[in-house]
CSV table of C-alpha atoms in Angstrom, one decimal:
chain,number,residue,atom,x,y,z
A,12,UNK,CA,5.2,-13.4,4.2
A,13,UNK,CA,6.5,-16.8,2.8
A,14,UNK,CA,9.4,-16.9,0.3
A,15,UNK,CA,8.7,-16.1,-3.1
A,16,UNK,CA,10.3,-17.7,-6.5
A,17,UNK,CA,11.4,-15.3,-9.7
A,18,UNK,CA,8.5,-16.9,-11.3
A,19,UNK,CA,6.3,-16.9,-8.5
A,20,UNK,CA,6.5,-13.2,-8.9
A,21,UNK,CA,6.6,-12.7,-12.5
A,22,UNK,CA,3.3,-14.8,-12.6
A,23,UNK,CA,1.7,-12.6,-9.8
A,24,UNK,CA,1.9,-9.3,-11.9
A,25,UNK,CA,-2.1,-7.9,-12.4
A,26,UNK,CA,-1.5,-4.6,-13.5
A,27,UNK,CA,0.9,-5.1,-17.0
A,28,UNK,CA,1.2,-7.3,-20.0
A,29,UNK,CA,3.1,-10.8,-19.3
A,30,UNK,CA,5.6,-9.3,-21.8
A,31,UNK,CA,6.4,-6.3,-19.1
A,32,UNK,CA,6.1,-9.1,-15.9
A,33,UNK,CA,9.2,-10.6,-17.8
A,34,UNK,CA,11.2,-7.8,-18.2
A,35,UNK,CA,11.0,-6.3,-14.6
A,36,UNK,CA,14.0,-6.4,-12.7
A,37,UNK,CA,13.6,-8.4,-9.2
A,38,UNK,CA,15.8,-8.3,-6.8
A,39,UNK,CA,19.2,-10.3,-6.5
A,40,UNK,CA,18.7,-10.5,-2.7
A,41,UNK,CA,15.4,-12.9,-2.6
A,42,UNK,CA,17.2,-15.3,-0.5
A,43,UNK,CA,18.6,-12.8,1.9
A,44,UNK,CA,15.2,-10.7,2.2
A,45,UNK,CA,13.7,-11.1,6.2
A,46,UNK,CA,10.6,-13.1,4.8
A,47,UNK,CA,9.4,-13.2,8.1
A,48,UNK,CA,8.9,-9.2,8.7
A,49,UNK,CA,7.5,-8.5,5.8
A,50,UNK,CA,4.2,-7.8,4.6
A,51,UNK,CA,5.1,-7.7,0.8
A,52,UNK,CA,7.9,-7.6,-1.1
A,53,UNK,CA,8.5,-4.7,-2.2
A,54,UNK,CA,11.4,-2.9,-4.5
A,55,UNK,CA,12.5,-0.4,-6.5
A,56,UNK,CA,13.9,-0.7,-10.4
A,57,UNK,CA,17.6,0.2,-10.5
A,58,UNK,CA,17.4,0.6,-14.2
A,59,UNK,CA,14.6,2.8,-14.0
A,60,UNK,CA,14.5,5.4,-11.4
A,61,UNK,CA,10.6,6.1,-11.8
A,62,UNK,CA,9.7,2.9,-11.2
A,63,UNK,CA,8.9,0.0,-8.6
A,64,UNK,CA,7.5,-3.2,-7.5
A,65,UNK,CA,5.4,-4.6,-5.0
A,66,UNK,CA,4.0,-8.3,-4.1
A,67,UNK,CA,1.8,-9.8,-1.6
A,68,UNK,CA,-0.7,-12.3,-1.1
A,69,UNK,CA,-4.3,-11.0,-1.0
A,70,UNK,CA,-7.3,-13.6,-0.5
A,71,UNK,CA,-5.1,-16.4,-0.7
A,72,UNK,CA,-3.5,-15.2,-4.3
A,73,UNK,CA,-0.1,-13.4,-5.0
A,74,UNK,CA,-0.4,-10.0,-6.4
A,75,UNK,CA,2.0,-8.2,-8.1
A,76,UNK,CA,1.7,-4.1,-8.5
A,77,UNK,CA,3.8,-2.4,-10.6
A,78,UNK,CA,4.2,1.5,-10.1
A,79,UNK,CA,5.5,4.8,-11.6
A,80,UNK,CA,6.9,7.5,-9.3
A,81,UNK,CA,8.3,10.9,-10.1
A,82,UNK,CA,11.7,11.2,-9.5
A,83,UNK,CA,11.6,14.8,-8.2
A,84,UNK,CA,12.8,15.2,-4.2
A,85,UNK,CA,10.9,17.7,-2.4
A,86,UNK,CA,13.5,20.1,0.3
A,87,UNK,CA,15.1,18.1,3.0
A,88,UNK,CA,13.0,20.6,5.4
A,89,UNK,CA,9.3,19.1,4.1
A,90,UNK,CA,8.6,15.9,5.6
A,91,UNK,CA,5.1,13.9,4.2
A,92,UNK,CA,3.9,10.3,5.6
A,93,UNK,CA,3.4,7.4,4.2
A,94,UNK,CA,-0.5,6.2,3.8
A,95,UNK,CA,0.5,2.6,4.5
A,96,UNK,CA,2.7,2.8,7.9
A,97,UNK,CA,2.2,6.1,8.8
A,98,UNK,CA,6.5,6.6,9.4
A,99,UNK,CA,7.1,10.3,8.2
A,100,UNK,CA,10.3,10.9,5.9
A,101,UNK,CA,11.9,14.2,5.4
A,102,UNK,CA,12.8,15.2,1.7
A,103,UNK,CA,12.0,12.4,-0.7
A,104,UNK,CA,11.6,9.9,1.6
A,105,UNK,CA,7.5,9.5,0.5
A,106,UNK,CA,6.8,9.4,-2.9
A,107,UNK,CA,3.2,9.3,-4.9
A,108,UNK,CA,2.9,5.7,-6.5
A,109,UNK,CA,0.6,5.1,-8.8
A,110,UNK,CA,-0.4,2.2,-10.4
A,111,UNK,CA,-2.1,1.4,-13.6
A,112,UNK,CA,-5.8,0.0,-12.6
A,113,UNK,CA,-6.5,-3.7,-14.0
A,114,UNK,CA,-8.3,-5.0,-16.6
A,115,UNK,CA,-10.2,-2.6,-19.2
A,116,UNK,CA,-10.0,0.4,-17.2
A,117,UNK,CA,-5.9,0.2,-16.7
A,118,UNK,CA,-6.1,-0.1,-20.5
A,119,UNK,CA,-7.6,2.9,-21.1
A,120,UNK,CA,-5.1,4.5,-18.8
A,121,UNK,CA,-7.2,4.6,-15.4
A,122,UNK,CA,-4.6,4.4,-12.7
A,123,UNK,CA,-5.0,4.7,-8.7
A,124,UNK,CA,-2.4,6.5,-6.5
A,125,UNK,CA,-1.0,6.1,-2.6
A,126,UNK,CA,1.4,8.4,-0.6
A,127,UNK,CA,4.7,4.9,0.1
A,128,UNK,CA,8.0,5.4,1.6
A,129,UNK,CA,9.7,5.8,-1.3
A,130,UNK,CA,12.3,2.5,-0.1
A,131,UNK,CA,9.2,0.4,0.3
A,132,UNK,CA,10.5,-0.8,3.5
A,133,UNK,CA,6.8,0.0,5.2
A,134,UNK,CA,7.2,-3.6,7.3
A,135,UNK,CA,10.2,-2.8,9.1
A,136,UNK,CA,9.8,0.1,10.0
A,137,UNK,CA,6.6,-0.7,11.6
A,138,UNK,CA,8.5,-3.7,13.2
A,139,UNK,CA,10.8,-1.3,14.2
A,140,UNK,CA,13.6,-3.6,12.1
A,141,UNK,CA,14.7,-0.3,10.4
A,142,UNK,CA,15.4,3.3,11.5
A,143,UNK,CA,13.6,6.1,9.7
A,144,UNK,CA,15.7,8.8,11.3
A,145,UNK,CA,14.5,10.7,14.7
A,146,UNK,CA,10.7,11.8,15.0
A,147,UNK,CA,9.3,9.7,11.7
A,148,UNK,CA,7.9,7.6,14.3
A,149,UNK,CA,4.6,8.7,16.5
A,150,UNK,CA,4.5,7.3,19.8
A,151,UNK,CA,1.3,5.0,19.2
A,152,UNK,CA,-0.8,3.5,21.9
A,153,UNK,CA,-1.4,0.3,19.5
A,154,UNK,CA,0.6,-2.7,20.0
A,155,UNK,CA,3.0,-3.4,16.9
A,156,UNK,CA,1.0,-6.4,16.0
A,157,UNK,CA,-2.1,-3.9,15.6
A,158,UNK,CA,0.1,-1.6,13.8
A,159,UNK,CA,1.0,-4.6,11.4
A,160,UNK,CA,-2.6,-5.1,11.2
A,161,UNK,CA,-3.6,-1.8,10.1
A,162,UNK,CA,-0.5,-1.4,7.3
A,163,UNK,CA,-1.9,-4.5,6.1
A,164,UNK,CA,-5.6,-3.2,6.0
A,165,UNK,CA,-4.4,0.1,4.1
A,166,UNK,CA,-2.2,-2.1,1.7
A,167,UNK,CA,-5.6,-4.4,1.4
A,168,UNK,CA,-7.7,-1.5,0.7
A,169,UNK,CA,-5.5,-0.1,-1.7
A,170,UNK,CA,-4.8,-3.4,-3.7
A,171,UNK,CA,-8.8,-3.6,-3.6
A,172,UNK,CA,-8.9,0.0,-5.8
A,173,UNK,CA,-7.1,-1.7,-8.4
A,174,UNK,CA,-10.0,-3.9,-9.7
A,175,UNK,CA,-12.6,-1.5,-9.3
């Protein structure tokens, strides 16, 4: 992914008001971020726990998701996996995202959901750039650059249930 601007992402936002896009809370790290392992950008809100942030470029175009999460942790013994990378977390380390649907139908409250890791760190761990802990990671018979490939696909397809 290339290096993204503060207004670069505030413009990208698809799924909230301009008003909202301006008061999200980006990162402070943008320069230190590894742009070149990462898929989106991704991030959660310190100022409110329930929510996070995610941008990438789609057809050519930025897009900007925001999302709501519960803030409940499951027990450290129950481990789910995440729809994008397929790492497994134990406890809360997979959260439900959902985001408010575009146009009309986010509106009228219509909102599509997906199974994350809950630190949004989905590229590097399927770089192998960060540890997940021991057995969150199968043992795959795809190359990484395929397993790139196919987080990107399930991010595509996801971002593509948010306009229909």
């Amino acid at each position: 992914m290339r290096p993204l601007a503060e207004q670069d992402i505030r413009n990208s936002f698809v799924n909230c008001s301009k008003g909202e896009a301006k008061r999200v809370s980006l990162p402070r790290d943008l320069d230190e971020r590894p742009w070149d392992d990462l898929d989106f950008l991704g991030w959660r809100d310190p100022g409110a726990p329930d929510r996070s942030y995610l941008v990438t470029e789609r057809e050519g175009d930025l897009v900007g998701v925001t999302f709501r999460f519960p803030s409940s942790r499951r027990g450290f013994l129950h481990r789910s996996m995440c729809s994008l990378c397929l790492t497994t977390h134990p406890g809360g380390g997979v959260s439900l995202m959902t985001a408010r649907k575009t146009g009309a139908a986010g509106r009228e409250g219509n909102s599509v959901g997906l199974y994350m890791c809950t630190d949004l760190a989905c590229s590097l761990y399927v770089r192998g750039k960060k540890a997940p802990g021991p057995g969150s990671r199968f043992e795959e018979s795809l190359t990484v650059e395929e397993q790139i490939a196919r987080t990107r696909g399930n991010l595509s397809s996801f971002l593509g249930k948010l306009y229909a």
